[in-house]
Short mmCIF file of C-alpha atoms in Angstrom, two decimals:
data_model
loop_
_atom_site.label_atom_id
_atom_site.label_comp_id
_atom_site.label_asym_id
_atom_site.label_seq_id
_atom_site.Cartn_x
_atom_site.Cartn_y
_atom_site.Cartn_z
CA MET A 1 64.61 31.81 2.14
CA ILE A 2 62.41 34.28 0.89
CA ARG A 3 61.00 32.05 -1.85
CA ASP A 4 60.47 29.19 1.08
CA LEU A 5 58.64 31.74 3.32
CA ARG A 6 56.43 32.81 0.30
CA LYS A 7 55.52 28.88 -0.22
CA SER A 8 54.75 28.54 3.27
CA THR A 9 52.61 31.74 3.22
CA ILE A 10 50.81 30.50 0.21
CA LEU A 11 50.08 27.24 1.78
CA TYR A 12 48.76 28.75 5.00
CA MET A 13 46.51 30.95 2.95
CA ALA A 14 45.18 27.94 0.96
CA LEU A 15 44.84 25.87 4.37
CA ALA A 16 42.51 28.91 5.95
CA ALA A 17 40.62 29.03 2.89
CA LEU A 18 39.78 25.43 3.10
CA LEU A 19 39.11 25.39 6.74
CA THR A 20 36.78 28.54 6.29
CA ALA A 21 34.87 26.86 3.37
CA CYS A 22 34.47 23.50 5.64
CA SER A 23 32.97 25.89 8.52
CA ASN A 24 30.76 27.67 6.01
CA SER A 25 29.44 24.23 4.68
CA GLU A 26 28.82 23.00 8.15
CA GLN A 27 26.61 26.23 9.12
CA GLY A 28 24.44 25.45 6.05
CA GLU A 29 25.74 28.37 3.93
CA VAL A 30 25.47 28.30 0.01
CA ASP A 31 27.77 25.96 -1.89
CA PRO A 32 30.32 28.43 -3.35
CA LEU A 33 29.91 26.61 -6.81
CA VAL A 34 26.34 27.78 -6.91
CA GLN A 35 25.22 31.17 -8.39
CA THR A 36 23.78 33.26 -5.84
CA THR A 37 21.91 35.44 -8.31
CA GLU A 38 18.27 36.62 -8.40
CA ASP A 39 17.91 34.71 -11.37
CA ASN A 40 19.29 31.63 -9.96
CA LEU A 41 16.61 31.87 -6.76
CA ILE A 42 14.54 28.72 -6.22
CA ARG A 43 10.98 30.09 -6.58
CA PHE A 44 7.68 28.38 -6.00
CA SER A 45 4.03 28.45 -7.12
CA VAL A 46 1.57 26.98 -4.76
CA SER A 47 -1.92 25.49 -5.52
CA ASP A 48 -4.32 23.29 -3.89
CA GLY A 49 -6.88 20.97 -5.60
CA ILE A 50 -9.97 22.12 -3.47
CA SER A 51 -13.73 22.43 -3.98
CA SER A 52 -15.77 24.44 -6.43
CA SER A 53 -16.59 26.75 -3.37
CA GLN A 54 -13.03 28.08 -3.85
CA GLU A 55 -12.29 27.57 -0.20
CA SER A 56 -10.21 24.96 1.22
CA ALA A 57 -11.39 22.39 3.86
CA THR A 58 -9.06 22.50 6.43
CA ARG A 59 -8.88 20.38 9.75
CA SER A 60 -12.60 20.04 10.31
CA THR A 61 -13.94 23.03 9.01
CA VAL A 62 -14.15 25.17 5.52
CA VAL A 63 -12.04 28.28 5.85
CA ASN A 64 -10.73 30.80 3.33
CA TYR A 65 -7.69 29.57 2.00
CA TYR A 66 -5.87 32.75 2.94
CA ASP A 67 -5.85 31.25 6.47
CA ASP A 68 -4.42 27.90 5.27
CA MET A 69 -1.95 28.61 2.60
CA LYS A 70 -0.31 31.48 4.65
CA GLU A 71 3.26 32.29 5.29
CA ARG A 72 5.42 29.86 7.11
CA ASN A 73 2.77 27.10 7.10
CA ILE A 74 4.13 25.29 4.41
CA SER A 75 7.21 22.99 4.88
CA VAL A 76 9.40 22.07 1.92
CA THR A 77 12.36 19.58 1.62
CA ALA A 78 14.52 19.45 -1.50
CA LEU A 79 16.25 16.33 -2.60
CA LEU A 80 19.31 16.08 -5.23
CA PRO A 81 18.96 13.43 -8.10
CA ASN A 82 20.84 10.89 -5.91
CA ASN A 83 18.32 11.52 -3.13
CA ASP A 84 20.82 13.34 -0.90
CA VAL A 85 19.04 16.26 0.96
CA TYR A 86 19.82 19.77 -0.43
CA PHE A 87 17.62 21.41 2.01
CA THR A 88 14.98 20.27 4.62
CA THR A 89 11.78 21.55 6.38
CA GLU A 90 12.12 25.16 5.06
CA SER A 91 9.25 27.20 5.19
CA LEU A 92 7.91 29.51 2.21
CA SER A 93 7.11 33.26 2.37
CA PHE A 94 5.14 35.05 -0.32
CA VAL A 95 6.93 37.85 -2.17
CA ASP A 96 4.62 40.44 -3.66
CA GLN A 97 5.85 41.76 -7.00
CA GLY A 98 2.47 43.39 -7.96
CA MET A 99 0.95 42.96 -11.31
CA ASN A 100 2.06 43.37 -14.98
CA PRO A 101 0.56 46.79 -16.15
CA GLU A 102 0.29 45.31 -19.74
CA THR A 103 -1.05 41.73 -19.05
CA GLY A 104 -2.45 41.79 -15.65
CA GLU A 105 -0.43 38.61 -14.81
CA ASP A 106 0.64 38.53 -11.09
CA LEU A 107 4.22 38.74 -10.70
CA GLY A 108 4.46 37.58 -7.33
CA TYR A 109 6.07 34.16 -6.29
CA TRP A 110 6.92 32.03 -3.11
CA GLN A 111 10.45 31.31 -1.91
CA THR A 112 12.16 29.67 1.07
CA VAL A 113 12.51 32.02 4.18
CA ASN A 114 16.22 31.05 3.99
CA LYS A 115 17.13 31.57 0.39
CA TYR A 116 18.29 28.89 -1.71
CA TYR A 117 19.63 28.82 -5.10
CA TRP A 118 19.67 26.28 -7.97
CA PRO A 119 22.53 23.81 -8.30
CA VAL A 120 23.55 22.42 -11.86
CA SER A 121 21.44 19.31 -11.26
CA SER A 122 17.52 19.13 -11.20
CA LEU A 123 15.67 18.81 -7.36
CA SER A 124 12.63 17.07 -6.10
CA PHE A 125 10.61 18.49 -3.76
CA TRP A 126 8.47 17.42 -0.93
CA GLY A 127 5.77 19.83 0.48
CA LEU A 128 3.87 19.48 3.71
CA MET A 129 1.20 21.63 5.21
CA PRO A 130 0.61 22.59 8.12
CA TYR A 131 4.27 23.39 8.77
CA THR A 132 3.92 22.61 12.60
CA ASP A 133 1.94 19.66 13.49
CA ALA A 134 1.88 18.02 16.72
CA ASN A 135 0.37 15.11 15.20
CA ARG A 136 3.37 14.18 12.83
CA THR A 137 5.95 12.15 14.14
CA GLY A 138 9.72 11.88 12.56
CA SER A 139 10.54 12.07 8.93
CA GLY A 140 12.28 9.22 7.14
CA ALA A 141 12.70 8.49 3.60
CA GLY A 142 9.79 10.06 2.21
CA SER A 143 7.62 8.54 5.18
CA PHE A 144 6.43 9.65 8.79
CA THR A 145 4.03 8.56 11.34
CA TYR A 146 0.89 10.26 11.72
CA THR A 147 -1.68 10.16 14.66
CA VAL A 148 -5.20 11.56 14.35
CA PRO A 149 -6.62 12.74 17.70
CA HIS A 150 -9.82 11.73 19.34
CA ASP A 151 -11.49 15.04 19.30
CA ASN A 152 -11.93 16.79 16.00
CA ASN A 153 -11.02 20.07 17.44
CA ASP A 154 -7.42 18.89 18.01
CA GLN A 155 -7.29 17.51 14.56
CA SER A 156 -5.49 18.99 11.70
CA ASP A 157 -5.69 18.69 7.82
CA LEU A 158 -2.70 17.00 6.57
CA MET A 159 -1.90 18.16 3.04
CA TYR A 160 0.95 17.00 0.73
CA ALA A 161 2.83 17.85 -2.45
CA TYR A 162 5.72 16.12 -4.53
CA SER A 163 7.29 17.75 -7.66
CA LYS A 164 9.67 15.11 -9.27
CA ASP A 165 12.98 16.13 -11.16
CA VAL A 166 12.36 19.75 -11.52
CA SER A 167 14.92 21.10 -13.90
CA ALA A 168 17.16 23.83 -12.62
CA GLY A 169 15.98 27.46 -13.01
CA SER A 170 12.43 26.27 -13.39
CA GLU A 171 9.59 27.49 -11.05
CA VAL A 172 8.57 24.70 -8.69
CA GLN A 173 4.84 23.83 -8.78
CA LEU A 174 3.45 22.54 -5.51
CA ASN A 175 0.16 21.27 -6.10
CA PHE A 176 -1.29 19.84 -2.59
CA LYS A 177 -3.51 17.29 -1.98
CA HIS A 178 -5.40 15.88 0.90
CA ALA A 179 -4.04 13.01 2.74
CA LEU A 180 -6.93 12.19 4.90
CA ALA A 181 -10.55 11.32 4.67
CA THR A 182 -13.32 13.44 6.53
CA LEU A 183 -16.63 12.71 7.68
CA SER A 184 -19.83 14.37 8.64
CA PHE A 185 -23.30 13.38 9.50
CA SER A 186 -26.89 14.16 8.60
CA ALA A 187 -29.86 12.41 10.24
CA GLU A 188 -33.53 11.90 10.48
CA ALA A 189 -36.04 10.35 13.19
CA ARG A 190 -39.06 8.36 12.46
CA GLN A 191 -42.51 9.75 13.54
CA GLY A 192 -42.99 9.51 17.48
CA ILE A 193 -39.35 9.54 18.17
CA SER A 194 -37.43 12.68 19.73
CA VAL A 195 -33.60 12.78 19.59
CA THR A 196 -30.92 15.12 20.50
CA ILE A 197 -27.49 14.31 19.91
CA ASP A 198 -24.40 15.48 21.71
CA TYR A 199 -21.37 14.14 19.66
CA ILE A 200 -20.73 10.99 17.81
CA GLU A 201 -17.66 8.72 18.12
CA VAL A 202 -16.45 6.26 15.20
CA CYS A 203 -14.70 3.43 17.16
CA ASN A 204 -12.22 0.62 16.54
CA VAL A 205 -10.43 2.56 13.67
CA VAL A 206 -6.90 3.14 12.93
CA THR A 207 -5.75 6.48 14.41
CA GLN A 208 -2.02 6.02 14.02
CA ALA A 209 -0.07 4.98 10.85
CA THR A 210 2.64 5.67 8.54
CA PHE A 211 2.18 8.12 5.47
CA ASN A 212 4.26 7.71 2.51
CA PHE A 213 4.73 9.97 -0.32
CA PRO A 214 3.80 9.22 -3.78
CA ILE A 215 6.31 8.00 -6.27
CA ALA A 216 5.10 10.40 -9.18
CA SER A 217 4.35 14.21 -8.91
CA THR A 218 1.40 15.74 -7.96
CA VAL A 219 1.58 18.74 -10.13
CA GLU A 220 -0.88 17.50 -12.86
CA GLN A 221 -4.46 17.70 -11.95
CA SER A 222 -5.44 15.28 -14.73
CA ASP A 223 -3.42 12.73 -13.27
CA ALA A 224 -5.86 12.84 -10.30
CA GLY A 225 -7.15 9.25 -10.69
CA SER A 226 -3.47 7.98 -11.10
CA ALA A 227 -2.32 5.88 -7.95
CA ASP A 228 1.21 6.84 -8.64
CA ASN A 229 0.58 10.56 -7.50
CA LEU A 230 -1.62 9.74 -4.56
CA CYS A 231 -0.03 9.05 -1.00
CA THR A 232 -0.03 5.87 0.63
CA TRP A 233 -0.68 4.67 4.35
CA THR A 234 0.71 1.87 6.27
CA ALA A 235 -1.34 0.82 9.18
CA PRO A 236 0.32 -1.14 11.86
CA GLY A 237 -1.38 -3.31 14.41
CA SER A 238 -5.25 -3.64 14.82
CA ALA A 239 -7.78 -1.02 14.66
CA THR A 240 -8.78 0.04 18.36
CA GLY A 241 -8.83 3.86 18.31
CA LYS A 242 -11.71 6.26 18.32
CA VAL A 243 -12.43 9.56 16.48
CA ALA A 244 -15.10 12.06 17.75
CA ALA A 245 -17.26 14.52 15.67
CA GLY A 246 -19.12 17.44 16.89
CA ILE A 247 -22.94 17.73 16.47
CA GLU A 248 -25.51 20.57 16.09
CA SER A 249 -27.21 19.83 19.51
CA VAL A 250 -30.88 20.28 18.09
CA PRO A 251 -33.76 17.83 17.87
CA LEU A 252 -34.11 15.73 15.00
CA THR A 253 -37.18 15.93 12.69
CA THR A 254 -38.51 13.34 9.90
CA THR A 255 -36.79 15.39 7.39
CA VAL A 256 -33.14 14.69 6.66
CA SER A 257 -30.99 17.69 8.24
CA ASN A 258 -27.05 18.35 8.45
CA ILE A 259 -26.27 17.84 12.18
CA THR A 260 -22.55 18.57 11.64
CA PRO A 261 -21.57 22.18 12.50
CA GLU A 262 -18.67 23.65 10.43
CA ASP A 263 -16.28 23.07 12.86
CA GLY A 264 -17.79 19.45 13.79
CA LYS A 265 -16.42 17.29 10.86
CA LEU A 266 -13.90 14.80 11.76
CA LEU A 267 -10.57 13.66 10.03
CA MET A 268 -9.63 10.01 9.60
CA ILE A 269 -6.87 8.06 8.38
CA PRO A 270 -7.98 6.24 5.01
CA GLN A 271 -8.96 2.80 5.74
CA THR A 272 -11.76 0.00 5.29
CA LEU A 273 -13.90 -0.78 8.23
CA THR A 274 -15.65 -3.97 8.96
CA ALA A 275 -18.72 -3.63 10.98
CA TRP A 276 -19.26 -5.09 14.46
CA ASN A 277 -21.23 -8.14 14.63
CA THR A 278 -23.99 -7.71 17.20
CA ASP A 279 -24.24 -11.44 17.54
CA ALA A 280 -20.96 -12.00 18.80
CA GLY A 281 -21.36 -10.20 22.11
CA GLU A 282 -20.47 -7.09 23.92
CA VAL A 283 -19.22 -4.38 21.65
CA THR A 284 -16.24 -3.25 23.61
CA GLN A 285 -14.81 -7.11 22.96
CA GLN A 286 -15.09 -7.11 19.33
CA ALA A 287 -12.93 -6.20 16.58
CA GLY A 288 -15.57 -4.64 14.40
CA SER A 289 -16.24 -1.13 13.93
CA TYR A 290 -19.27 1.12 15.41
CA LEU A 291 -20.59 4.49 16.39
CA ILE A 292 -21.26 5.53 19.80
CA ILE A 293 -24.18 8.15 19.46
CA HIS A 294 -24.32 10.22 22.79
CA CYS A 295 -27.63 11.36 22.67
CA ARG A 296 -31.18 11.94 24.40
CA LEU A 297 -33.84 9.70 22.76
CA MET A 298 -37.43 9.44 23.78
CA SER A 299 -40.40 7.55 22.44
CA ALA A 300 -44.03 7.39 23.89
CA GLY A 301 -42.97 9.51 26.94
CA LEU A 302 -39.85 7.13 27.68
CA TYR A 303 -36.22 7.66 27.73
CA PHE A 304 -34.25 5.03 25.86
CA ALA A 305 -31.04 6.96 25.92
CA GLY A 306 -30.18 9.52 28.41
CA THR A 307 -32.24 11.61 30.67
CA ASP A 308 -33.92 15.13 30.58
CA THR A 309 -30.21 16.29 32.03
CA THR A 310 -27.89 13.72 30.76
CA TYR A 311 -26.80 12.12 27.53
CA GLY A 312 -27.04 8.31 27.01
CA GLN A 313 -25.18 6.28 24.51
CA LEU A 314 -26.57 4.14 21.37
CA TYR A 315 -24.27 1.48 19.63
CA VAL A 316 -24.19 1.19 15.85
CA PRO A 317 -22.42 -1.35 13.45
CA PHE A 318 -20.26 0.86 11.26
CA SER A 319 -18.40 -0.14 7.96
CA GLY A 320 -17.00 1.52 4.85
CA ALA A 321 -14.18 2.25 2.68
CA PHE A 322 -12.84 5.69 3.45
CA GLU A 323 -10.11 7.31 0.81
CA ALA A 324 -7.63 10.18 0.92
CA GLY A 325 -9.07 13.34 -0.67
CA GLN A 326 -12.86 12.40 -0.02
CA GLN A 327 -15.50 13.87 1.99
CA TYR A 328 -18.23 11.27 3.42
CA VAL A 329 -21.63 12.40 4.59
CA ILE A 330 -23.09 9.51 6.67
CA ASN A 331 -26.99 9.83 7.14
CA LEU A 332 -28.49 8.16 10.28
CA VAL A 333 -32.24 7.14 10.51
CA PHE A 334 -33.48 6.57 13.95
CA GLY A 335 -35.94 3.63 14.47
CA MET A 336 -35.05 0.35 16.14
CA GLY A 337 -31.42 -0.54 17.42
CA TYR A 338 -29.07 -2.33 19.88
CA ASN A 339 -27.58 -1.84 23.30
CA SER A 340 -23.86 -2.16 24.29
CA LEU A 341 -24.39 -6.07 24.51
CA GLY A 342 -26.12 -6.41 21.02
CA GLU A 343 -29.51 -6.87 22.41
CA GLU A 344 -32.39 -5.27 20.56
CA ASN A 345 -33.87 -2.12 21.67
CA LYS A 346 -37.10 -0.38 20.74
CA ILE A 347 -34.67 2.16 18.86
CA LYS A 348 -33.00 1.21 15.63
CA ILE A 349 -30.42 3.35 13.88
CA ASP A 350 -29.77 2.56 10.29
CA VAL A 351 -26.76 4.15 8.32
CA SER A 352 -29.10 4.48 5.23
CA THR A 353 -26.83 6.40 2.95
CA THR A 354 -23.33 7.48 2.43
CA THR A 355 -22.63 10.52 0.01
CA ILE A 356 -19.19 11.08 -1.15
CA VAL A 357 -17.72 14.29 -2.33
CA ASP A 358 -14.39 14.88 -3.90
CA TRP A 359 -12.23 17.01 -2.01
CA SER A 360 -10.35 17.85 -5.26
CA GLN A 361 -12.60 19.13 -7.95
CA GLU A 362 -10.51 22.12 -9.23
CA THR A 363 -7.06 24.06 -8.61
CA ILE A 364 -6.88 27.34 -6.89
CA ASN A 365 -3.58 29.28 -7.33
CA TYR A 366 -2.48 31.16 -4.40
CA ASP A 367 -0.13 33.29 -5.88
CA ASN A 368 -2.48 36.17 -6.78
CA ARG A 369 -3.44 37.37 -3.20
CA THR A 370 -2.83 39.96 -0.74
CA LEU A 371 -1.08 39.30 2.60
#
């Protein structure tokens, strides 16, 4: 009898332990087979390929990277070798450990807010920034839908990182890249023409598409030209959207000047645009891309756009190939042009030059900083 009672007790205890383990697993607690020691903590190093100014372009403005790569602004998902999720959409926080007094090396590191520890196997990591982004919808197997709002003030820089097959126990390097292209404008006016611009819209563009993570790690800057470690975009449907850039509302001169303020640059999904054919009729009925320049424009005392109290619209055919991680400066020359029906005015606006600046010229490490 006593022996049977002991067997029943042992069986009950084993069953209770199993139920407890299942309950812990359901709550997302650490697998009991994983060593939860500080040495086994998953740690991160975060960096960004950015411009030589040592500042990060975020949304439409260039701001100090402390404001960008801040705590809880980076989302990380970890995958097991079989592509099962180890953890998902965890935010990172920085652990300040001071400096090594002998070498001067910064001892700080990033970790997930909810601590995770290395399993026996390697892991792959997807990183996204910003952590919370109203423009991002859903999260499938390495892809999601992204929408660029019309107004540049509502846009946010989308950045991504991918570290593939990181060995257990290694520090995880997250090297972020810019997923979007950014546009700004410069302009000049011919002699005798007076122009003041309010804002500029880029029309008949793709504003919603599917973002796909790269298939190779973004860790190595030397691989920057490799298509394998660059994101790709799948754009459904036709290009019918608009994006708008803020402009310095000052009169133009015959000298080329930057008319885009620091917070006026616009972001755009990478794509190739074909210009509106002015011979085909009214611009709103055409598939080609174009600019709407909201401005006041005078010549010889006559207004050709707007009045002394209002802004009018001028329409300009617009084309180009715009790639992720590139900044494009579009120069406008005001001379002769077209109205919305494709008819010639006495004003023309030429897109004379496009300057392309790489958004990823060097790597700045974000670990050595004060939070």
